[in-house]
């Protein structure tokens, strides 16, 4: 039961499979009921394939095939692959929101890895929250780990136009409400949007997080953009399987890849791709697990100077399939590197530096991937706003906003929660005009609970019918990465935690000044104190189960919304025997 290389450090899995005693018998014998030959237990690296496959997660429904390809690569490199399931998070079906379960899945991943005889792990990630959840859980174990994204869907196509996941749902919905599209056409478009395996093919949260995987160095080059239906996605899975075995032999642990430099590369990359605001909370949470000191200000400081280079929906016109043909993320990383915006020597999972991987990356289409000195949009990053309305900070994505609204003063129209918003938004008697500021409360981490993606609340029908497409909106919620608008999100502290957002009343004047990074409620301190004394939380209270654990322990958005007791890592120390 020894590794073929006698000088190699003993693998963790040897604590289970390497013993010639009663315990070793038990660990091997039951595994052999799967038809596994004895030589697989000879001390070779055991690779866990952490699979978020589920038919309830359509974006990850092809992951069984992907796992089989990973296994081929693992076997080829002399490893022993073992696939295991973890809870999957399907963005489109789960209620109240997948974000509430991100931390639960991270616990599932962490404990599944630590409890089992694994030496290295491949994370199969795709739909929005599956990526951060698996990275967070694995980070707390710190084994050699490689993340493999499932890939985006092929471009959506409705008659003669390209349509993008999510982005066109918002667009078509507004058109139906404005009387510019029939309900029949709306229904037909739904089959045209999702026409292949894979996740959302806009630069939404899933594609953003797949890009973060690559920019962090946690995935192989080209991880972000190869379409799920392209046979080269299966090749990438095969190569990932090969590589993870080598990573175990090299003891290339996650902590050697996920350094401060890696996170800085990821933040700048998020700016260059016009990525989702959701990346802010996810990267903060992953950094928290890894013990890397990252904060909200880093997003503004590092990312805001980076212009948006990619012309992809929701900010632009193309889709992930086009992005792949144009050169994908390596072409973007090369642009950053050539302009001093990349830590070139950051280590990646293939054992090479970031610059080794991307220095020669070609750009085949400048209409899709622009040059940094002639960018697609001047501001790609995420702006952090502060003021008496958001002492803990709030975020806004300039590339998805209307330039004329980024300096705006308006009268607040307040919705106490999402039900209040739904009940009144299309009431013809609602006192609102296009210059107002829509305020939505109680949609933050504790308040919803789970911080739902409702921050880009649709405009009132009567405003849409005037041809108005955007208004300033402020909430403690998140926004789908496929959405757009002048939307202030993640306001901290949230209303349910007693943040100033809870004190806003109809008619208050709110000032948004993106250039000055200011979000100001024009109400005097004495009046605010009076309102604070009378404030009663309107957030729902959960008395049991995971929802209670979540509400009791979730941290605010500026800290990544992790549970307070999950921050940091325990490593992969082998637990004691159970018998
Ligand atoms: Fe799964 Fe968009 S719904 S990635």
Coordinates of C-alpha atoms and ligand atoms in Angstrom, one line a residue:
X1 CA 0.0 0.0 0.0
X2 CA 2.7 2.5 -0.9
X3 CA 2.9 5.2 -3.5
X4 CA 4.9 4.1 -6.5
X5 CA 7.2 7.1 -5.7
X6 CA 8.6 6.2 -2.3
X7 CA 9.9 9.7 -1.7
X8 CA 6.5 11.3 -2.2
X9 CA 4.8 12.6 1.0
X10 CA 2.2 10.2 2.3
X11 CA -1.2 11.0 0.9
X12 CA -4.0 11.9 3.3
X13 CA -6.1 9.1 1.9
X14 CA -3.5 6.6 3.2
X15 CA -5.0 7.2 6.6
X16 CA -8.1 5.3 5.3
X17 CA -6.9 3.0 2.5
X18 CA -3.2 2.4 3.4
X19 CA -3.7 0.2 6.5
X20 CA -3.3 -3.5 6.6
X21 CA -5.7 -3.9 9.6
X22 CA -9.4 -4.1 10.5
X23 CA -9.9 -0.4 9.7
X24 CA -8.2 -0.6 6.3
X25 CA -10.2 -3.7 5.5
X26 CA -13.4 -1.9 6.2
X27 CA -12.5 1.2 4.2
X28 CA -11.5 -0.8 1.1
X29 CA -13.9 -3.6 1.3
X30 CA -17.1 -1.5 1.1
X31 CA -15.6 0.6 -1.7
X32 CA -15.0 -2.6 -3.7
X33 CA -18.7 -3.2 -3.9
X34 CA -18.6 -0.7 -6.8
X35 CA -16.3 -2.9 -8.8
X36 CA -13.1 -1.0 -8.0
X37 CA -9.9 -3.1 -8.4
X38 CA -7.5 -3.5 -5.6
X39 CA -4.6 -1.7 -7.2
X40 CA -6.6 1.6 -7.0
X41 CA -5.9 1.5 -3.2
X42 CA -2.1 1.4 -3.6
X43 CA -1.5 5.0 -2.3
X44 CA -2.1 6.9 -5.5
X45 CA -3.8 10.4 -5.1
X46 CA -7.5 10.1 -4.4
X47 CA -9.3 12.9 -6.2
X48 CA -12.8 14.0 -5.1
X49 CA -15.0 15.3 -7.8
X50 CA -17.4 17.6 -6.0
X51 CA -20.5 17.6 -8.2
X52 CA -23.4 20.1 -8.1
X53 CA -25.3 18.1 -10.7
X54 CA -29.1 18.4 -10.3
X55 CA -32.1 18.4 -12.6
X56 CA -33.3 21.2 -10.4
X57 CA -30.3 23.2 -11.4
X58 CA -30.6 23.3 -15.2
X59 CA -27.4 25.2 -15.6
X60 CA -25.5 22.3 -14.1
X61 CA -27.7 19.4 -15.5
X62 CA -24.9 18.3 -17.8
X63 CA -22.4 17.8 -15.0
X64 CA -22.5 14.0 -15.0
X65 CA -20.9 14.0 -18.4
X66 CA -18.4 16.5 -17.3
X67 CA -17.5 14.4 -14.2
X68 CA -16.9 11.4 -16.4
X69 CA -14.4 13.4 -18.5
X70 CA -12.6 14.5 -15.4
X71 CA -12.4 10.9 -14.3
X72 CA -10.7 9.9 -17.6
X73 CA -8.0 12.6 -17.0
X74 CA -7.5 11.5 -13.4
X75 CA -7.1 7.8 -14.3
X76 CA -4.8 8.8 -17.2
X77 CA -2.5 10.6 -14.7
X78 CA -2.5 7.7 -12.3
X79 CA -5.0 9.0 -9.8
X80 CA -8.2 7.5 -8.3
X81 CA -11.3 9.6 -8.9
X82 CA -14.3 9.5 -6.6
X83 CA -17.3 11.6 -7.4
X84 CA -19.5 12.9 -4.6
X85 CA -22.6 15.1 -4.6
X86 CA -23.2 18.3 -2.6
X87 CA -26.4 20.4 -2.4
X88 CA -27.0 22.2 -5.6
X89 CA -28.3 25.7 -6.0
X90 CA -30.5 26.4 -9.0
X91 CA -30.9 30.1 -9.4
X92 CA -34.2 30.0 -11.2
X93 CA -36.2 27.8 -9.0
X94 CA -35.0 28.1 -5.4
X95 CA -36.9 30.2 -2.8
X96 CA -36.5 32.5 -1.1
X97 CA -33.1 32.9 -2.9
X98 CA -30.1 30.7 -3.5
X99 CA -28.0 33.3 -1.7
X100 CA -29.5 32.1 1.6
X101 CA -28.1 28.6 0.9
X102 CA -24.6 29.6 -0.4
X103 CA -23.1 29.3 3.1
X104 CA -25.0 26.1 3.8
X105 CA -23.5 24.5 0.7
X106 CA -20.1 25.8 1.7
X107 CA -20.5 23.8 4.9
X108 CA -21.6 20.7 3.0
X109 CA -18.5 21.0 0.8
X110 CA -16.1 21.7 3.6
X111 CA -17.2 18.8 5.8
X112 CA -17.6 16.4 2.9
X113 CA -14.0 17.0 1.9
X114 CA -12.6 16.9 5.4
X115 CA -14.5 13.8 6.4
X116 CA -13.4 11.7 3.4
X117 CA -10.2 10.1 2.2
X118 CA -9.4 12.8 -0.4
X119 CA -6.0 14.2 -1.4
X120 CA -7.2 16.7 -4.0
X121 CA -10.5 18.1 -5.3
X122 CA -12.1 19.2 -8.5
X123 CA -15.0 21.5 -8.0
X124 CA -17.7 21.3 -10.7
X125 CA -19.3 24.7 -10.7
X126 CA -21.7 26.6 -12.9
X127 CA -24.9 28.3 -11.8
X128 CA -24.3 31.5 -9.9
X129 CA -24.0 30.5 -6.3
X130 CA -22.4 27.1 -6.9
X131 CA -19.1 28.7 -7.7
X132 CA -18.6 30.8 -4.6
X133 CA -20.2 28.1 -2.3
X134 CA -17.7 25.4 -3.5
X135 CA -14.7 27.7 -3.4
X136 CA -15.6 28.9 0.1
X137 CA -16.0 25.4 1.4
X138 CA -12.8 24.1 -0.3
X139 CA -10.9 27.1 0.9
X140 CA -11.6 26.2 4.5
X141 CA -10.0 22.8 3.9
X142 CA -7.1 24.0 1.8
X143 CA -6.3 20.9 -0.2
X144 CA -4.9 21.0 -3.7
X145 CA -8.1 22.1 -5.6
X146 CA -9.0 23.0 -9.1
X147 CA -12.3 24.6 -10.1
X148 CA -14.0 23.6 -13.4
X149 CA -16.9 25.7 -14.7
X150 CA -19.6 24.0 -16.7
X151 CA -19.6 26.6 -19.5
X152 CA -22.2 29.0 -20.8
X153 CA -25.2 28.1 -23.0
X154 CA -25.0 28.8 -26.8
X155 CA -26.2 32.3 -27.8
X156 CA -29.9 32.8 -27.4
X157 CA -31.6 33.5 -30.8
X158 CA -35.2 34.8 -31.2
X159 CA -36.0 35.2 -34.8
X160 CA -33.4 37.6 -36.2
X161 CA -31.9 38.8 -33.0
X162 CA -29.4 37.5 -30.4
X163 CA -31.0 37.3 -27.0
X164 CA -29.3 36.9 -23.7
X165 CA -30.2 35.0 -20.5
X166 CA -31.9 37.2 -18.0
X167 CA -31.1 40.5 -19.9
X168 CA -33.9 39.9 -22.4
X169 CA -36.3 38.6 -19.7
X170 CA -36.1 42.1 -18.2
X171 CA -36.2 43.8 -21.6
X172 CA -39.1 41.8 -23.0
X173 CA -41.0 42.1 -19.7
X174 CA -40.7 45.9 -19.9
X175 CA -41.8 45.8 -23.6
X176 CA -44.9 43.7 -22.8
X177 CA -45.8 46.2 -20.0
X178 CA -45.2 49.2 -22.4
X179 CA -47.4 47.5 -25.0
X180 CA -44.5 47.0 -27.4
X181 CA -44.5 43.1 -27.4
X182 CA -47.4 40.6 -27.4
X183 CA -47.7 38.0 -24.7
X184 CA -47.6 35.3 -27.5
X185 CA -44.2 36.5 -28.7
X186 CA -43.0 36.8 -25.1
X187 CA -43.9 33.1 -24.6
X188 CA -42.2 32.0 -27.8
X189 CA -39.0 33.8 -26.8
X190 CA -38.5 31.6 -23.7
X191 CA -37.6 28.5 -25.8
X192 CA -35.3 30.6 -27.9
X193 CA -33.3 32.0 -25.0
X194 CA -32.2 28.7 -23.4
X195 CA -31.5 26.4 -26.3
X196 CA -28.5 24.3 -25.1
X197 CA -26.9 23.0 -22.0
X198 CA -25.0 25.4 -19.8
X199 CA -25.4 28.4 -17.6
X200 CA -26.5 32.0 -18.5
X201 CA -24.6 33.2 -21.6
X202 CA -24.6 36.9 -20.7
X203 CA -21.9 38.4 -18.6
X204 CA -24.2 37.7 -15.6
X205 CA -23.1 36.3 -12.3
X206 CA -22.4 32.8 -13.5
X207 CA -20.1 34.0 -16.3
X208 CA -18.6 36.6 -14.0
X209 CA -17.8 33.9 -11.4
X210 CA -16.4 31.6 -14.1
X211 CA -14.1 34.5 -15.1
X212 CA -13.2 35.0 -11.4
X213 CA -12.2 31.3 -11.2
X214 CA -9.8 31.9 -14.2
X215 CA -8.6 35.3 -13.0
X216 CA -7.9 34.0 -9.4
X217 CA -5.8 31.2 -11.0
X218 CA -8.2 28.6 -9.7
X219 CA -9.2 27.2 -13.1
X220 CA -7.3 26.3 -16.3
X221 CA -6.9 28.9 -19.0
X222 CA -10.1 29.3 -21.1
X223 CA -12.2 28.1 -18.2
X224 CA -14.6 31.0 -18.4
X225 CA -15.9 31.1 -22.0
X226 CA -15.9 27.7 -23.7
X227 CA -19.6 27.0 -24.3
X228 CA -20.9 24.0 -22.4
X229 CA -22.0 22.4 -25.6
X230 CA -18.6 22.7 -27.3
X231 CA -16.6 19.5 -27.2
X232 CA -13.6 21.6 -26.0
X233 CA -15.4 21.9 -22.7
X234 CA -15.1 18.2 -22.3
X235 CA -11.4 18.4 -23.2
X236 CA -10.9 21.0 -20.5
X237 CA -12.6 18.6 -18.0
X238 CA -10.2 15.9 -19.1
X239 CA -7.2 18.1 -18.7
X240 CA -8.4 19.3 -15.3
X241 CA -8.6 15.7 -14.2
X242 CA -5.0 15.1 -15.3
X243 CA -3.8 18.3 -13.7
X244 CA -5.3 17.8 -10.2
X245 CA -3.3 14.6 -9.8
X246 CA -0.1 16.5 -10.5
X247 CA -1.2 19.2 -8.1
X248 CA -1.5 16.7 -5.3
X249 CA 2.0 15.4 -6.1
X250 CA 3.3 19.0 -6.1
X251 CA 1.3 19.8 -2.9
X252 CA -0.1 22.9 -4.7
X253 CA -2.7 23.8 -2.2
X254 CA -5.4 26.4 -2.6
X255 CA -3.6 28.9 -0.2
X256 CA -0.7 29.0 -2.6
X257 CA -3.0 30.2 -5.4
X258 CA -5.5 32.3 -3.5
X259 CA -3.2 35.1 -2.4
X260 CA -3.8 38.8 -2.1
X261 CA -2.4 39.2 -5.6
X262 CA -4.9 36.7 -7.0
X263 CA -7.8 38.6 -5.5
X264 CA -6.4 41.9 -6.8
X265 CA -6.2 40.3 -10.3
X266 CA -9.8 39.2 -10.0
X267 CA -11.1 42.6 -8.9
X268 CA -9.4 44.3 -11.9
X269 CA -10.7 41.5 -14.2
X270 CA -14.2 42.1 -12.9
X271 CA -13.8 45.7 -14.0
X272 CA -12.5 44.7 -17.4
X273 CA -15.4 42.4 -18.1
X274 CA -18.1 44.7 -16.7
X275 CA -18.8 41.8 -14.2
X276 CA -21.6 41.3 -11.8
X277 CA -21.9 43.2 -8.6
X278 CA -22.5 39.8 -6.9
X279 CA -18.8 39.1 -7.3
X280 CA -18.2 41.7 -4.5
X281 CA -19.9 39.7 -1.8
X282 CA -18.6 36.4 -3.1
X283 CA -14.9 37.4 -3.3
X284 CA -15.1 39.0 0.1
X285 CA -16.4 35.8 1.5
X286 CA -13.8 33.6 -0.2
X287 CA -11.0 35.9 0.9
X288 CA -12.4 35.7 4.5
X289 CA -12.2 31.9 4.4
X290 CA -8.6 32.0 3.1
X291 CA -7.5 34.7 5.6
X292 CA -6.7 37.2 2.9
X293 CA -7.3 40.8 4.1
X294 CA -9.7 42.1 1.4
X295 CA -12.3 44.8 2.0
X296 CA -15.0 46.7 0.2
X297 CA -12.7 49.7 -0.5
X298 CA -10.4 47.4 -2.5
X299 CA -13.1 47.2 -5.1
X300 CA -13.2 50.9 -5.7
X301 CA -9.5 51.5 -5.3
X302 CA -8.4 48.6 -7.6
X303 CA -11.3 48.1 -10.0
X304 CA -12.7 51.5 -10.7
X305 CA -9.7 52.7 -12.8
X306 CA -10.2 49.6 -15.0
X307 CA -12.3 50.4 -18.1
X308 CA -14.8 47.8 -19.5
X309 CA -13.2 46.0 -22.4
X310 CA -15.8 43.5 -23.3
X311 CA -18.9 44.3 -25.3
X312 CA -21.2 41.7 -23.7
X313 CA -24.7 41.9 -22.4
X314 CA -26.0 43.2 -20.1
X315 CA -23.6 46.2 -20.7
X316 CA -23.1 45.5 -24.4
X317 CA -24.4 43.5 -27.4
X318 CA -22.5 40.2 -27.7
X319 CA -22.7 36.9 -25.7
X320 CA -20.3 34.4 -24.1
X321 CA -20.1 32.3 -27.3
X322 CA -18.8 35.3 -29.1
X323 CA -16.5 36.1 -26.3
X324 CA -14.9 32.6 -26.6
X325 CA -14.4 33.0 -30.4
X326 CA -12.8 36.4 -29.8
X327 CA -10.2 35.0 -27.5
X328 CA -12.0 34.7 -24.1
X329 CA -10.6 35.8 -20.8
X330 CA -6.9 35.2 -21.7
X331 CA -7.2 38.0 -24.2
X332 CA -8.6 40.3 -21.5
X333 CA -5.9 39.3 -19.0
X334 CA -3.2 40.0 -21.5
X335 CA -4.6 43.5 -22.1
X336 CA -4.5 44.1 -18.3
X337 CA -1.0 42.7 -18.1
X338 CA 0.3 44.9 -20.9
X339 CA -0.9 48.0 -19.0
X340 CA 0.4 47.2 -15.6
X341 CA -2.9 46.1 -14.2
X342 CA -2.1 42.4 -13.5
X343 CA 0.1 40.7 -11.0
X344 CA 1.9 38.7 -13.6
X345 CA 3.7 36.3 -11.3
X346 CA 0.6 35.2 -9.5
X347 CA 0.6 31.4 -9.5
X348 CA -2.2 29.4 -11.1
X349 CA -3.4 25.8 -10.8
X350 CA -1.6 24.7 -13.9
X351 CA 1.7 25.5 -12.1
X352 CA 2.5 28.4 -14.3
X353 CA 2.2 32.1 -13.6
X354 CA -0.7 34.1 -14.8
X355 CA 1.6 35.8 -17.3
X356 CA 3.0 32.5 -18.6
X357 CA -0.6 31.6 -19.4
X358 CA -1.8 34.8 -21.1
X359 CA 1.3 36.7 -22.5
X360 CA 0.7 35.3 -26.0
X361 CA -3.1 35.2 -25.9
X362 CA -4.6 36.2 -29.2
X363 CA -7.5 38.6 -29.8
X364 CA -9.6 37.7 -32.8
X365 CA -12.3 40.3 -32.6
X366 CA -11.9 43.8 -31.4
X367 CA -15.6 44.4 -31.6
X368 CA -16.0 42.0 -28.7
X369 CA -12.8 42.5 -26.8
X370 CA -11.6 46.1 -26.9
X371 CA -8.1 47.4 -26.3
X372 CA -7.5 49.0 -22.9
X373 CA -6.4 52.3 -24.5
X374 CA -9.6 52.4 -26.6
X375 CA -12.0 50.6 -24.3
X376 CA -15.7 49.7 -24.8
X377 CA -16.7 51.8 -21.8
X378 CA -14.5 54.1 -19.7
X379 CA -15.7 52.7 -16.3
X380 CA -16.0 49.0 -15.8
X381 CA -15.5 48.6 -12.1
X382 CA -17.8 48.8 -9.2
X383 CA -18.2 52.0 -7.3
X384 CA -18.4 52.0 -3.5
X385 CA -20.7 54.7 -2.1
X386 CA -20.9 56.0 1.4
X387 CA -22.8 58.6 3.3
X388 CA -25.4 58.9 6.0
X389 CA -27.6 56.5 4.1
X390 CA -24.9 53.8 3.8
X391 CA -22.3 54.2 6.5
X392 CA -21.1 50.6 5.8
X393 CA -21.1 51.2 2.1
X394 CA -23.2 50.5 -0.9
X395 CA -22.3 49.5 -4.5
X396 CA -23.2 50.6 -8.0
X397 CA -22.1 49.4 -11.4
X398 CA -21.4 52.4 -13.6
X399 CA -21.3 50.4 -16.9
X400 CA -24.9 49.3 -16.3
X401 CA -26.1 52.7 -15.3
X402 CA -27.4 55.8 -17.2
X403 CA -24.7 58.4 -17.2
X404 CA -27.2 61.3 -16.7
X405 CA -28.5 59.7 -13.5
X406 CA -25.2 59.2 -11.8
X407 CA -25.5 62.6 -10.3
X408 CA -29.1 62.9 -9.2
X409 CA -31.3 64.4 -6.5
X410 CA -34.8 63.2 -6.1
X411 CA -37.8 62.6 -3.9
X412 CA -38.0 59.1 -2.2
X413 CA -40.8 56.8 -3.0
X414 CA -40.5 54.1 -0.4
X415 CA -41.5 50.4 -0.4
X416 CA -41.3 48.8 3.0
X417 CA -40.6 45.3 1.6
X418 CA -40.9 43.3 -1.6
X419 CA -44.6 42.5 -1.0
X420 CA -45.3 46.2 -0.6
X421 CA -43.5 46.9 -3.8
X422 CA -45.4 44.3 -5.7
X423 CA -48.7 45.4 -4.3
X424 CA -48.3 49.1 -5.2
X425 CA -45.8 49.5 -8.1
X426 CA -48.4 49.5 -10.9
X427 CA -51.1 51.3 -8.9
X428 CA -52.2 54.2 -11.2
X429 CA -52.5 56.3 -8.1
X430 CA -48.9 55.9 -7.0
X431 CA -47.3 59.3 -6.5
X432 CA -44.2 58.9 -8.6
X433 CA -42.5 60.5 -11.6
X434 CA -39.3 59.7 -13.5
X435 CA -37.2 62.1 -11.2
X436 CA -38.1 60.2 -8.0
X437 CA -35.8 57.8 -6.2
X438 CA -37.3 54.3 -5.6
X439 CA -36.3 52.9 -2.2
X440 CA -36.8 49.3 -1.3
X441 CA -36.2 48.1 2.3
X442 CA -35.9 44.7 4.1
X443 CA -34.3 42.8 1.2
X444 CA -30.9 42.4 2.7
X445 CA -29.1 39.3 4.2
X446 CA -31.2 39.2 7.4
X447 CA -34.3 41.0 6.0
X448 CA -35.4 38.8 3.1
X449 CA -33.7 36.6 4.4
X450 CA -30.9 35.9 2.0
X451 CA -30.5 39.2 0.1
X452 CA -32.6 38.5 -2.9
X453 CA -31.8 39.8 -6.4
X454 CA -34.7 42.3 -6.4
X455 CA -32.6 45.5 -6.3
X456 CA -33.2 46.3 -10.0
X457 CA -37.0 46.6 -9.3
X458 CA -39.0 47.2 -12.5
X459 CA -40.2 50.7 -13.0
X460 CA -43.9 51.5 -12.7
X461 CA -45.9 50.7 -15.8
X462 CA -47.1 54.3 -16.1
X463 CA -43.5 55.5 -16.2
X464 CA -42.4 52.8 -18.8
X465 CA -45.3 53.9 -21.0
X466 CA -43.8 57.4 -21.1
X467 CA -40.7 55.8 -22.7
X468 CA -38.6 56.2 -19.6
X469 CA -36.1 53.3 -19.3
X470 CA -34.2 54.0 -16.1
X471 CA -34.6 55.6 -12.7
X472 CA -32.4 55.7 -9.6
X473 CA -33.2 52.8 -7.3
X474 CA -31.7 52.1 -3.9
X475 CA -32.0 49.0 -1.7
X476 CA -30.2 46.6 0.6
X477 CA -30.8 43.8 -2.0
X478 CA -28.6 42.4 -4.7
X479 CA -29.1 42.6 -8.4
X480 CA -28.9 39.8 -11.0
X481 CA -25.7 40.0 -13.0
X482 CA -27.8 40.0 -16.1
X483 CA -29.7 43.1 -15.1
X484 CA -29.0 46.8 -15.6
X485 CA -30.0 50.3 -14.5
X486 CA -28.8 53.0 -12.1
X487 CA -29.2 50.8 -9.1
X488 CA -27.6 51.3 -5.7
X489 CA -27.3 47.9 -4.1
X490 CA -25.9 46.1 -0.9
X491 CA -26.7 49.2 1.3
X492 CA -25.1 48.5 4.7
X493 CA -26.2 48.1 7.3
X494 CA -29.4 46.8 5.9
X495 CA -32.8 48.0 7.0
X496 CA -33.6 44.8 9.0
X497 CA -30.4 45.4 11.0
X498 CA -31.5 49.0 11.8
X499 CA -29.5 50.7 9.1
X500 CA -30.4 54.2 8.1
X501 CA -32.2 52.8 5.0
X502 CA -34.9 51.7 7.5
X503 CA -35.5 55.4 8.4
X504 CA -36.2 56.7 4.9
X505 CA -39.8 58.0 4.4
X506 CA -41.8 59.0 1.4
X507 CA -40.9 62.5 0.2
X508 CA -37.4 62.6 1.8
X509 CA -34.8 64.0 -0.6
X510 CA -32.0 61.6 -1.5
X511 CA -28.8 62.6 -3.3
X512 CA -26.7 60.2 -5.4
X513 CA -23.3 61.5 -6.4
X514 CA -21.3 58.7 -8.0
X515 CA -18.3 60.9 -8.8
X516 CA -18.1 62.0 -5.2
X517 CA -18.9 58.4 -4.0
X518 CA -21.8 59.9 -1.9
X519 CA -25.2 58.6 -1.0
X520 CA -27.0 61.2 1.2
X521 CA -30.3 61.3 2.9
X522 CA -31.2 65.0 3.2
X523 CA -32.8 64.7 6.7
X524 CA -31.4 66.3 9.8
X525 CA -29.8 64.2 12.6
X526 CA -32.4 65.2 15.1
X527 CA -35.2 63.9 12.9
X528 CA -33.3 60.7 12.1
X529 CA -32.8 60.1 15.9
X530 CA -36.5 60.5 16.4
X531 CA -37.3 58.0 13.6
X532 CA -34.7 55.6 15.0
X533 CA -36.3 55.6 18.4
X534 CA -39.7 54.8 16.9
X535 CA -38.3 52.1 14.5
X536 CA -39.7 48.6 14.7
X537 CA -38.2 45.9 12.5
X538 CA -40.6 44.7 9.8
X539 CA -38.4 41.8 8.8
X540 CA -39.7 38.2 9.1
X541 CA -38.4 36.2 12.0
X542 CA -37.5 32.5 11.6
X543 CA -37.7 30.5 14.8
X544 CA -36.1 27.3 13.7
X545 CA -33.9 25.4 11.2
X546 CA -31.3 26.8 8.8
X547 CA -33.2 30.0 8.3
X548 CA -32.8 30.8 12.0
X549 CA -29.1 29.9 12.0
X550 CA -28.7 32.1 8.9
X551 CA -30.5 35.1 10.3
X552 CA -28.7 34.9 13.7
X553 CA -25.2 34.7 12.2
X554 CA -25.1 36.2 8.7
X555 CA -22.7 39.2 8.3
X556 CA -23.5 42.3 6.4
X557 CA -22.9 42.7 2.7
X558 CA -19.7 44.7 3.1
X559 CA -18.3 41.7 4.9
X560 CA -19.4 39.2 2.2
X561 CA -22.5 37.8 3.9
X562 CA -20.7 34.7 5.3
X563 CA -21.8 33.2 8.6
X564 CA -19.7 34.7 11.3
X565 CA -18.5 31.3 12.6
X566 CA -17.4 30.1 9.2
X567 CA -14.8 32.8 8.5
X568 CA -11.3 31.3 8.3
X569 CA -10.2 27.7 7.7
X570 CA -9.7 24.6 9.8
X571 CA -7.6 22.8 7.2
X572 CA -7.9 19.2 6.1
X573 CA -6.6 17.5 9.2
X574 CA -7.8 13.9 9.3
X575 CA -10.6 13.4 11.8
X576 CA -10.4 10.5 14.2
X577 CA -11.8 7.0 13.4
X578 CA -15.5 6.4 14.2
X579 CA -15.0 2.7 15.2
Ligands
LIG1 FE1 -28.0 29.5 -13.6 FE2 -28.1 32.0 -14.7 S1 -29.7 30.8 -13.9 S2 -26.5 30.7 -14.3

